[in-house]
mmCIF file of C-alpha atoms in Angstrom:
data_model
loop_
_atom_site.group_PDB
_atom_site.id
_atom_site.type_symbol
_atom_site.label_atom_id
_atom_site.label_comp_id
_atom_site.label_asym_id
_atom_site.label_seq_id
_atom_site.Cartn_x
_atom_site.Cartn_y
_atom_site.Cartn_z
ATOM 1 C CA UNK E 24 -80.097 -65.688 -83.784
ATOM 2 C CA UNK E 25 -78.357 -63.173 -86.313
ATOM 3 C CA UNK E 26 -74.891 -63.716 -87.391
ATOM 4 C CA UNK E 27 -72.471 -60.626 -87.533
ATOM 5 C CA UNK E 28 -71.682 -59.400 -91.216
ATOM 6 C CA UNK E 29 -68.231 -60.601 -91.137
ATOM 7 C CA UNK E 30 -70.024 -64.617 -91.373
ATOM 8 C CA UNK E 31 -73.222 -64.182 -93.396
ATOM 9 C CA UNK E 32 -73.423 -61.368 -95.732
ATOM 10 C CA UNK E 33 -76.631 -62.454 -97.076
ATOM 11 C CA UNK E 34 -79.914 -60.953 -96.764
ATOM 12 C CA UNK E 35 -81.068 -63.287 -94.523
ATOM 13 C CA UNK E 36 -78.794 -63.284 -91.117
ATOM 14 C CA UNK E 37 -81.606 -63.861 -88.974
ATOM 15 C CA UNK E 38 -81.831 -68.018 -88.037
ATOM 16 C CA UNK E 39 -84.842 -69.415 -86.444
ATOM 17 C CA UNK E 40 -82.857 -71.954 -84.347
ATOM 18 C CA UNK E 41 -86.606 -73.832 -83.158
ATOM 19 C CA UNK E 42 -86.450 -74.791 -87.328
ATOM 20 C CA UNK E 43 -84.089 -77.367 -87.830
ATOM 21 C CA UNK E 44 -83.493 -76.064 -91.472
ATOM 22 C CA UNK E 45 -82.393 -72.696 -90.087
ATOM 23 C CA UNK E 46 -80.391 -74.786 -87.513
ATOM 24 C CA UNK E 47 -78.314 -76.479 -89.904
ATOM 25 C CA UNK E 48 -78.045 -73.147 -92.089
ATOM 26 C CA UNK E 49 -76.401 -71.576 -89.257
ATOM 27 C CA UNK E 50 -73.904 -74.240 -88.666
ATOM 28 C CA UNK E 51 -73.208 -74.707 -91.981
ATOM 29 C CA UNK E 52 -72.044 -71.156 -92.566
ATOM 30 C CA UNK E 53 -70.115 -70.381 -89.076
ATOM 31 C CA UNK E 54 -68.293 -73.513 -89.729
ATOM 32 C CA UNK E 55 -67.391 -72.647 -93.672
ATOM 33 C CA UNK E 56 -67.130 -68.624 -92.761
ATOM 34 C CA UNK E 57 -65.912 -68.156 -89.057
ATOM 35 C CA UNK E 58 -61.887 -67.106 -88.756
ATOM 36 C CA UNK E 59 -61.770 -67.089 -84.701
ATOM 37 C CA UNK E 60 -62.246 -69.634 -82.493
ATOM 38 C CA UNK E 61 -64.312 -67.009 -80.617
ATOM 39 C CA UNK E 62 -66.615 -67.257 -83.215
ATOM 40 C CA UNK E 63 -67.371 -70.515 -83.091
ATOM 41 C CA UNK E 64 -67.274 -70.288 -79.410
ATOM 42 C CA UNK E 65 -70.306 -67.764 -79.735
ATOM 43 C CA UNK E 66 -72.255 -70.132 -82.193
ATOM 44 C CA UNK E 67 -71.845 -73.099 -82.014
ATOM 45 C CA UNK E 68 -73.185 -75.575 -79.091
ATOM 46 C CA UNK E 69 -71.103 -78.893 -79.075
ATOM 47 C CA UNK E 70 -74.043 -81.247 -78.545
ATOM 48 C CA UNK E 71 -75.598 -79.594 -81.435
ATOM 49 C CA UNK E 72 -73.104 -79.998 -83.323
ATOM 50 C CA UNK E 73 -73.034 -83.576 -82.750
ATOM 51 C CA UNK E 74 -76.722 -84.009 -83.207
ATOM 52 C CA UNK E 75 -76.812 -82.163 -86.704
ATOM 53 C CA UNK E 76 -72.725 -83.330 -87.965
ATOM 54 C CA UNK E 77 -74.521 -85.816 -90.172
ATOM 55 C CA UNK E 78 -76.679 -83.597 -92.015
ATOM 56 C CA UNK E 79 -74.697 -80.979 -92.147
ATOM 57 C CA UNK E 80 -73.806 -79.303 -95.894
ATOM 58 C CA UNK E 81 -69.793 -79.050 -95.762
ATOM 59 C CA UNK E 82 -66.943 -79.185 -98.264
ATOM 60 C CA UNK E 83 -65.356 -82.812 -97.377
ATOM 61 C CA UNK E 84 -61.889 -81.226 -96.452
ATOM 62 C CA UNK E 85 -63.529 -79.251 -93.457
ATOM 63 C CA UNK E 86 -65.094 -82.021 -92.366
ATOM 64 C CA UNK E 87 -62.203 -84.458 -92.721
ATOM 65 C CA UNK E 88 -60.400 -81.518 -90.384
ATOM 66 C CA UNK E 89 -63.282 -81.559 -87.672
ATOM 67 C CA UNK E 90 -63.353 -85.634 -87.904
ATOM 68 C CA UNK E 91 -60.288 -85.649 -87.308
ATOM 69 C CA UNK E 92 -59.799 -82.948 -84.293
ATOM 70 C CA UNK E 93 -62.829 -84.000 -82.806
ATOM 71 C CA UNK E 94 -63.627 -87.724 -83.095
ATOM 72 C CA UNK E 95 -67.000 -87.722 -81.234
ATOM 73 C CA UNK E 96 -68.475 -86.290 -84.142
ATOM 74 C CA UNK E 97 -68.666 -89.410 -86.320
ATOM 75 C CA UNK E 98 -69.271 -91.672 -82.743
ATOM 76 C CA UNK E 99 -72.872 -90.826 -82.477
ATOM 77 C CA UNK E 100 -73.904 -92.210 -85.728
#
């Protein structure tokens, strides 16, 4: 999967979303980057994001704000 300019301005867009590195890369910067919901929308799969939420890179103020909207995240672990 490639992410549009406007998220990852890096060299390397391009995720390998079979390697669970990549995986988490690509979460890690739509969540940090992405200004419309639509974005996230596009990106993000919810059980995914539940599966990889603990390993997951992320200033603790974004995450407090996801805990907090979205509860399930912490009830898996």
């Amino acid at each position: 999967m490639e992410l549009p300019l406007r998220l990852d301005w890096s060299p390397k867009r391009r995720y390998d979303l079979t390697d669970d590195g990549d995986r988490r890369a690509l979460y890690e910067r739509a969540l940090n980057q992405a200004l419309q919901v639509e974005d996230l929308q596009t990106f993000l799969n919810a059980d995914l994001l539940i599966d990889l939420w603990p390993r997951l890179w992320l200033p603790q103020q974004l995450r407090d704000l996801w805990q907090t909207r979205f509860p399930q995240l912490t009830s898996r672990h």
